[in-house]
PDB file of C-alpha atoms in Angstrom:
ATOM      1  CA  MET A   1      66.404-144.221 -43.140  1.00  0.00           C
ATOM      2  CA  THR A   2      65.979-141.614 -40.425  1.00  0.00           C
ATOM      3  CA  THR A   3      68.210-141.434 -37.381  1.00  0.00           C
ATOM      4  CA  ALA A   4      65.488-139.731 -35.340  1.00  0.00           C
ATOM      5  CA  ILE A   5      64.323-142.748 -33.360  1.00  0.00           C
ATOM      6  CA  THR A   6      62.656-142.940 -29.995  1.00  0.00           C
ATOM      7  CA  LEU A   7      63.289-145.835 -27.647  1.00  0.00           C
ATOM      8  CA  PRO A   8      62.226-148.518 -27.170  1.00  0.00           C
ATOM      9  CA  LEU A   9      63.094-150.162 -30.471  1.00  0.00           C
ATOM     10  CA  ASP A  10      60.210-152.108 -31.987  1.00  0.00           C
ATOM     11  CA  SER A  11      62.564-155.060 -32.296  1.00  0.00           C
ATOM     12  CA  LEU A  12      66.209-155.803 -31.574  1.00  0.00           C
ATOM     13  CA  SER A  13      66.337-157.330 -35.056  1.00  0.00           C
ATOM     14  CA  ALA A  14      66.805-153.775 -36.398  1.00  0.00           C
ATOM     15  CA  HIS A  15      70.586-154.070 -36.052  1.00  0.00           C
ATOM     16  CA  GLU A  16      71.206-151.032 -38.234  1.00  0.00           C
ATOM     17  CA  LEU A  17      69.580-148.853 -35.560  1.00  0.00           C
ATOM     18  CA  TYR A  18      71.967-149.867 -32.775  1.00  0.00           C
ATOM     19  CA  PRO A  19      74.324-146.865 -33.198  1.00  0.00           C
ATOM     20  CA  PHE A  20      71.390-144.462 -33.084  1.00  0.00           C
ATOM     21  CA  ALA A  21      69.862-146.286 -30.121  1.00  0.00           C
ATOM     22  CA  TRP A  22      73.175-145.926 -28.277  1.00  0.00           C
ATOM     23  CA  SER A  23      73.180-142.178 -28.992  1.00  0.00           C
ATOM     24  CA  GLU A  24      69.682-141.969 -27.562  1.00  0.00           C
ATOM     25  CA  ILE A  25      70.752-143.907 -24.467  1.00  0.00           C
ATOM     26  CA  GLU A  26      73.568-141.423 -23.927  1.00  0.00           C
ATOM     27  CA  ARG A  27      71.124-138.518 -24.288  1.00  0.00           C
ATOM     28  CA  GLU A  28      68.883-140.048 -21.623  1.00  0.00           C
ATOM     29  CA  VAL A  29      71.853-140.472 -19.276  1.00  0.00           C
ATOM     30  CA  LEU A  30      72.772-136.820 -19.822  1.00  0.00           C
ATOM     31  CA  ARG A  31      69.160-135.754 -19.184  1.00  0.00           C
ATOM     32  CA  ARG A  32      69.041-137.680 -15.925  1.00  0.00           C
ATOM     33  CA  GLN A  33      72.453-136.387 -14.889  1.00  0.00           C
ATOM     34  CA  THR A  34      71.375-132.803 -15.537  1.00  0.00           C
ATOM     35  CA  LEU A  35      68.181-133.204 -13.480  1.00  0.00           C
ATOM     36  CA  GLY A  36      69.895-134.988 -10.590  1.00  0.00           C
ATOM     37  CA  ALA A  37      68.807-137.370  -7.848  1.00  0.00           C
ATOM     38  CA  GLN A  38      66.240-135.079  -6.238  1.00  0.00           C
ATOM     39  CA  GLN A  39      64.341-134.672  -9.491  1.00  0.00           C
ATOM     40  CA  ALA A  40      64.473-138.444 -10.038  1.00  0.00           C
ATOM     41  CA  LEU A  41      62.710-138.939  -6.700  1.00  0.00           C
ATOM     42  CA  GLN A  42      60.112-136.293  -7.570  1.00  0.00           C
ATOM     43  CA  GLU A  43      59.464-137.911 -10.953  1.00  0.00           C
ATOM     44  CA  PHE A  44      59.032-141.286  -9.255  1.00  0.00           C
ATOM     45  CA  LEU A  45      56.584-139.972  -6.649  1.00  0.00           C
ATOM     46  CA  GLY A  46      54.807-137.521  -8.931  1.00  0.00           C
ATOM     47  CA  GLU A  47      55.063-134.786  -6.312  1.00  0.00           C
ATOM     48  CA  THR A  48      57.502-132.289  -4.845  1.00  0.00           C
ATOM     49  CA  VAL A  49      59.694-133.609  -2.034  1.00  0.00           C
ATOM     50  CA  GLU A  50      61.866-131.983   0.593  1.00  0.00           C
ATOM     51  CA  GLN A  51      65.543-131.504  -0.150  1.00  0.00           C
ATOM     52  CA  ASP A  52      67.846-134.291   1.130  1.00  0.00           C
ATOM     53  CA  VAL A  53      64.925-136.526   2.120  1.00  0.00           C
ATOM     54  CA  HIS A  54      65.655-140.226   2.808  1.00  0.00           C
ATOM     55  CA  GLY A  55      69.416-139.639   2.829  1.00  0.00           C
ATOM     56  CA  ILE A  56      69.542-139.611  -0.961  1.00  0.00           C
ATOM     57  CA  GLU A  57      72.767-138.198  -2.384  1.00  0.00           C
ATOM     58  CA  ASP A  58      73.733-138.276  -6.074  1.00  0.00           C
ATOM     59  CA  LEU A  59      72.718-140.387  -9.032  1.00  0.00           C
ATOM     60  CA  HIS A  60      74.440-143.770  -8.965  1.00  0.00           C
ATOM     61  CA  HIS A  61      73.585-144.927 -12.486  1.00  0.00           C
ATOM     62  CA  VAL A  62      70.862-144.712 -15.122  1.00  0.00           C
ATOM     63  CA  ALA A  63      68.920-147.648 -16.589  1.00  0.00           C
ATOM     64  CA  VAL A  64      67.366-147.479 -20.061  1.00  0.00           C
ATOM     65  CA  TYR A  65      65.047-149.905 -21.845  1.00  0.00           C
ATOM     66  CA  LEU A  66      66.328-150.774 -25.314  1.00  0.00           C
ATOM     67  CA  GLY A  67      63.393-152.763 -26.677  1.00  0.00           C
ATOM     68  CA  ASP A  68      61.870-156.206 -27.207  1.00  0.00           C
ATOM     69  CA  TYR A  69      63.330-159.231 -28.956  1.00  0.00           C
ATOM     70  CA  THR A  70      61.894-162.465 -30.360  1.00  0.00           C
ATOM     71  CA  ASP A  71      65.178-164.125 -31.353  1.00  0.00           C
ATOM     72  CA  ASP A  72      67.855-164.793 -28.724  1.00  0.00           C
ATOM     73  CA  ARG A  73      70.503-164.255 -31.387  1.00  0.00           C
ATOM     74  CA  ASP A  74      69.625-160.560 -31.458  1.00  0.00           C
ATOM     75  CA  VAL A  75      70.555-160.271 -27.777  1.00  0.00           C
ATOM     76  CA  GLU A  76      74.001-161.649 -28.609  1.00  0.00           C
ATOM     77  CA  ILE A  77      74.346-159.286 -31.586  1.00  0.00           C
ATOM     78  CA  TRP A  78      73.569-156.342 -29.268  1.00  0.00           C
ATOM     79  CA  HIS A  79      76.192-157.690 -26.866  1.00  0.00           C
ATOM     80  CA  ARG A  80      78.761-157.778 -29.680  1.00  0.00           C
ATOM     81  CA  PHE A  81      77.842-154.192 -30.575  1.00  0.00           C
ATOM     82  CA  LEU A  82      78.596-153.167 -26.987  1.00  0.00           C
ATOM     83  CA  LEU A  83      81.925-155.001 -27.107  1.00  0.00           C
ATOM     84  CA  GLU A  84      82.761-152.975 -30.219  1.00  0.00           C
ATOM     85  CA  LEU A  85      82.044-149.793 -28.249  1.00  0.00           C
ATOM     86  CA  LYS A  86      84.410-151.101 -25.574  1.00  0.00           C
ATOM     87  CA  ALA A  87      87.110-151.755 -28.170  1.00  0.00           C
ATOM     88  CA  GLN A  88      86.664-148.177 -29.420  1.00  0.00           C
ATOM     89  CA  GLY A  89      87.124-146.796 -25.889  1.00  0.00           C
ATOM     90  CA  THR A  90      83.523-145.608 -25.394  1.00  0.00           C
ATOM     91  CA  LEU A  91      82.943-148.228 -22.691  1.00  0.00           C
ATOM     92  CA  SER A  92      85.425-149.523 -20.147  1.00  0.00           C
ATOM     93  CA  LYS A  93      83.420-152.536 -18.914  1.00  0.00           C
ATOM     94  CA  VAL A  94      80.580-154.666 -20.295  1.00  0.00           C
ATOM     95  CA  GLN A  95      78.702-157.280 -18.250  1.00  0.00           C
ATOM     96  CA  TYR A  96      75.337-158.937 -18.829  1.00  0.00           C
ATOM     97  CA  GLY A  97      72.996-161.533 -17.406  1.00  0.00           C
ATOM     98  CA  PRO A  98      69.356-162.658 -17.160  1.00  0.00           C
ATOM     99  CA  SER A  99      66.767-160.308 -15.679  1.00  0.00           C
ATOM    100  CA  TYR A 100      65.222-161.144 -12.310  1.00  0.00           C
ATOM    101  CA  VAL A 101      62.373-158.635 -12.586  1.00  0.00           C
ATOM    102  CA  ALA A 102      61.063-159.501 -16.071  1.00  0.00           C
ATOM    103  CA  PRO A 103      59.986-163.117 -15.398  1.00  0.00           C
ATOM    104  CA  LYS A 104      58.768-162.484 -11.860  1.00  0.00           C
ATOM    105  CA  TYR A 105      56.595-159.446 -12.560  1.00  0.00           C
ATOM    106  CA  TYR A 106      55.930-159.398 -16.303  1.00  0.00           C
ATOM    107  CA  GLY A 107      55.873-163.072 -17.312  1.00  0.00           C
ATOM    108  CA  THR A 108      58.691-162.916 -19.833  1.00  0.00           C
ATOM    109  CA  GLN A 109      62.427-163.378 -20.111  1.00  0.00           C
ATOM    110  CA  GLY A 110      64.845-160.493 -20.248  1.00  0.00           C
ATOM    111  CA  TRP A 111      68.471-159.433 -20.034  1.00  0.00           C
ATOM    112  CA  TRP A 112      70.406-156.672 -18.305  1.00  0.00           C
ATOM    113  CA  PHE A 113      73.642-155.116 -19.559  1.00  0.00           C
ATOM    114  CA  SER A 114      75.782-153.280 -17.010  1.00  0.00           C
ATOM    115  CA  LEU A 115      78.061-150.794 -18.735  1.00  0.00           C
ATOM    116  CA  GLU A 116      80.790-148.575 -17.372  1.00  0.00           C
ATOM    117  CA  ARG A 117      81.405-145.646 -19.677  1.00  0.00           C
ATOM    118  CA  ALA A 118      84.828-144.132 -20.209  1.00  0.00           C
ATOM    119  CA  GLU A 119      83.322-140.824 -19.053  1.00  0.00           C
ATOM    120  CA  GLY A 120      80.221-140.076 -16.990  1.00  0.00           C
ATOM    121  CA  LEU A 121      77.690-142.211 -15.146  1.00  0.00           C
ATOM    122  CA  SER A 122      77.423-145.946 -15.561  1.00  0.00           C
ATOM    123  CA  VAL A 123      74.396-147.181 -17.469  1.00  0.00           C
ATOM    124  CA  GLU A 124      72.281-150.331 -17.436  1.00  0.00           C
ATOM    125  CA  VAL A 125      70.425-151.376 -20.580  1.00  0.00           C
ATOM    126  CA  PHE A 126      67.513-153.824 -20.532  1.00  0.00           C
ATOM    127  CA  CYS A 127      65.687-155.848 -23.162  1.00  0.00           C
ATOM    128  CA  CYS A 128      62.773-158.289 -22.814  1.00  0.00           C
ATOM    129  CA  ARG A 129      61.333-161.072 -24.931  1.00  0.00           C
ATOM    130  CA  HIS A 130      58.161-159.972 -26.750  1.00  0.00           C
ATOM    131  CA  HIS A 131      55.922-162.528 -25.090  1.00  0.00           C
ATOM    132  CA  GLY A 132      52.697-162.955 -23.135  1.00  0.00           C
ATOM    133  CA  ARG A 133      51.467-160.205 -20.846  1.00  0.00           C
ATOM    134  CA  TRP A 134      54.546-158.073 -21.514  1.00  0.00           C
ATOM    135  CA  SER A 135      53.783-157.890 -25.249  1.00  0.00           C
ATOM    136  CA  ARG A 136      50.400-156.319 -24.489  1.00  0.00           C
ATOM    137  CA  TYR A 137      51.921-153.286 -22.790  1.00  0.00           C
ATOM    138  CA  LYS A 138      52.221-150.194 -24.951  1.00  0.00           C
ATOM    139  CA  PRO A 139      55.816-149.274 -25.926  1.00  0.00           C
ATOM    140  CA  GLU A 140      55.772-146.228 -23.637  1.00  0.00           C
ATOM    141  CA  GLN A 141      54.673-148.394 -20.701  1.00  0.00           C
ATOM    142  CA  ARG A 142      57.430-150.923 -21.390  1.00  0.00           C
ATOM    143  CA  TYR A 143      59.987-148.142 -21.498  1.00  0.00           C
ATOM    144  CA  ARG A 144      58.837-146.601 -18.217  1.00  0.00           C
ATOM    145  CA  LEU A 145      58.626-149.925 -16.392  1.00  0.00           C
ATOM    146  CA  MET A 146      62.164-151.018 -17.278  1.00  0.00           C
ATOM    147  CA  SER A 147      63.977-147.652 -17.351  1.00  0.00           C
ATOM    148  CA  HIS A 148      64.892-145.892 -14.125  1.00  0.00           C
ATOM    149  CA  ALA A 149      67.284-143.712 -12.199  1.00  0.00           C
ATOM    150  CA  ALA A 150      69.351-145.272  -9.429  1.00  0.00           C
ATOM    151  CA  VAL A 151      70.181-142.931  -6.560  1.00  0.00           C
ATOM    152  CA  SER A 152      72.918-143.314  -3.964  1.00  0.00           C
ATOM    153  CA  VAL A 153      72.068-143.505  -0.271  1.00  0.00           C
ATOM    154  CA  SER A 154      74.788-142.752   2.266  1.00  0.00           C
ATOM    155  CA  THR A 155      74.462-145.958   4.335  1.00  0.00           C
ATOM    156  CA  ALA A 156      73.038-149.472   3.999  1.00  0.00           C
ATOM    157  CA  ASP A 157      70.710-148.759   6.924  1.00  0.00           C
ATOM    158  CA  GLY A 158      69.628-145.633   5.072  1.00  0.00           C
ATOM    159  CA  VAL A 159      68.568-147.763   2.112  1.00  0.00           C
ATOM    160  CA  GLU A 160      66.427-149.893   4.425  1.00  0.00           C
ATOM    161  CA  ARG A 161      64.797-146.840   6.018  1.00  0.00           C
ATOM    162  CA  ALA A 162      64.137-145.205   2.655  1.00  0.00           C
ATOM    163  CA  LEU A 163      62.622-148.386   1.217  1.00  0.00           C
ATOM    164  CA  SER A 164      60.380-148.736   4.267  1.00  0.00           C
ATOM    165  CA  ALA A 165      59.236-145.111   4.067  1.00  0.00           C
ATOM    166  CA  LEU A 166      58.567-145.180   0.339  1.00  0.00           C
ATOM    167  CA  THR A 167      56.730-148.526   0.297  1.00  0.00           C
ATOM    168  CA  SER A 168      54.399-147.198   2.992  1.00  0.00           C
ATOM    169  CA  GLN A 169      52.978-144.825   0.373  1.00  0.00           C
ATOM    170  CA  LEU A 170      49.922-145.863  -1.617  1.00  0.00           C
ATOM    171  CA  GLY A 171      50.769-147.547  -4.914  1.00  0.00           C
ATOM    172  CA  VAL A 172      54.494-148.051  -4.233  1.00  0.00           C
ATOM    173  CA  LYS A 173      55.710-151.642  -4.140  1.00  0.00           C
ATOM    174  CA  MET A 174      59.042-153.415  -3.889  1.00  0.00           C
ATOM    175  CA  LEU A 175      60.264-155.173  -7.016  1.00  0.00           C
ATOM    176  CA  MET A 176      63.641-156.369  -5.795  1.00  0.00           C
ATOM    177  CA  HIS A 177      65.652-156.047  -2.585  1.00  0.00           C
ATOM    178  CA  THR A 178      69.222-157.225  -1.993  1.00  0.00           C
ATOM    179  CA  VAL A 179      71.216-156.769   1.205  1.00  0.00           C
ATOM    180  CA  GLU A 180      75.008-156.862   0.849  1.00  0.00           C
ATOM    181  CA  ASP A 181      75.511-158.727  -2.410  1.00  0.00           C
ATOM    182  CA  GLU A 182      78.870-160.268  -3.343  1.00  0.00           C
ATOM    183  CA  LEU A 183      80.274-156.752  -3.818  1.00  0.00           C
ATOM    184  CA  GLY A 184      78.833-155.495  -0.520  1.00  0.00           C
ATOM    185  CA  HIS A 185      76.131-153.398  -2.208  1.00  0.00           C
ATOM    186  CA  THR A 186      72.663-152.991  -0.687  1.00  0.00           C
ATOM    187  CA  TYR A 187      69.876-151.914  -3.032  1.00  0.00           C
ATOM    188  CA  GLY A 188      66.174-152.029  -3.769  1.00  0.00           C
ATOM    189  CA  HIS A 189      63.989-151.420  -6.821  1.00  0.00           C
ATOM    190  CA  LEU A 190      60.594-149.773  -6.330  1.00  0.00           C
ATOM    191  CA  LEU A 191      57.631-149.373  -8.680  1.00  0.00           C
ATOM    192  CA  ASN A 192      55.081-146.588  -8.306  1.00  0.00           C
ATOM    193  CA  GLU A 193      51.965-148.020  -9.927  1.00  0.00           C
ATOM    194  CA  THR A 194      50.432-144.544 -10.188  1.00  0.00           C
ATOM    195  CA  THR A 195      53.259-142.811 -12.060  1.00  0.00           C
ATOM    196  CA  LEU A 196      54.524-146.049 -13.694  1.00  0.00           C
ATOM    197  CA  CYS A 197      58.021-145.023 -12.639  1.00  0.00           C
ATOM    198  CA  VAL A 198      60.751-147.206 -11.188  1.00  0.00           C
ATOM    199  CA  LEU A 199      63.385-145.984  -8.739  1.00  0.00           C
ATOM    200  CA  GLU A 200      66.430-147.818  -7.429  1.00  0.00           C
ATOM    201  CA  LEU A 201      68.101-146.926  -4.142  1.00  0.00           C
ATOM    202  CA  VAL A 202      71.635-148.209  -3.661  1.00  0.00           C
ATOM    203  CA  HIS A 203      74.424-148.057  -1.116  1.00  0.00           C
ATOM    204  CA  GLN A 204      77.736-149.071  -2.626  1.00  0.00           C
ATOM    205  CA  GLY A 205      79.567-150.978   0.094  1.00  0.00           C
TER     206      GLY A 205
END
């Protein structure tokens, strides 16, 4: 068996690949961290942008698509794998819940895992049920649609202004928008249908 895999996994039933998938997730976080928030915005738009535009500061977290599943038990096995990483000290916090975006926009169920690492940026990991319209997307498309960089914006009002400015551009649409959640965070997820990139803007209240 080779350890040279490329996400997304064909199926979460490949439990033996979880350690290698985690290594690949960490490499993607490092790549994003090296490029920074400005490059994340440029990748999303597919064009060069002015420095410090829209009040964007640093990266807030990185989201990575793990792969599809057909058996709910595999989602729980992945969760237990993450809890093992927490027990080993690699992660300091593990939370998960059902995806809002997957059923609304792609006609399938999904899960998010919010992970705080012992060192470095936090990471979110997503997986979706291999079902319906979603199953007809190519693996690369699935990865791009569910993976993204989240960038910090200095104020909640700044998030609103940035979302308004970006959604005024052709092909950019809002996927999700939350104002002052239970933790006081304001954030929005955007999809650029031309670049097939997702960007999240967040102000941590």
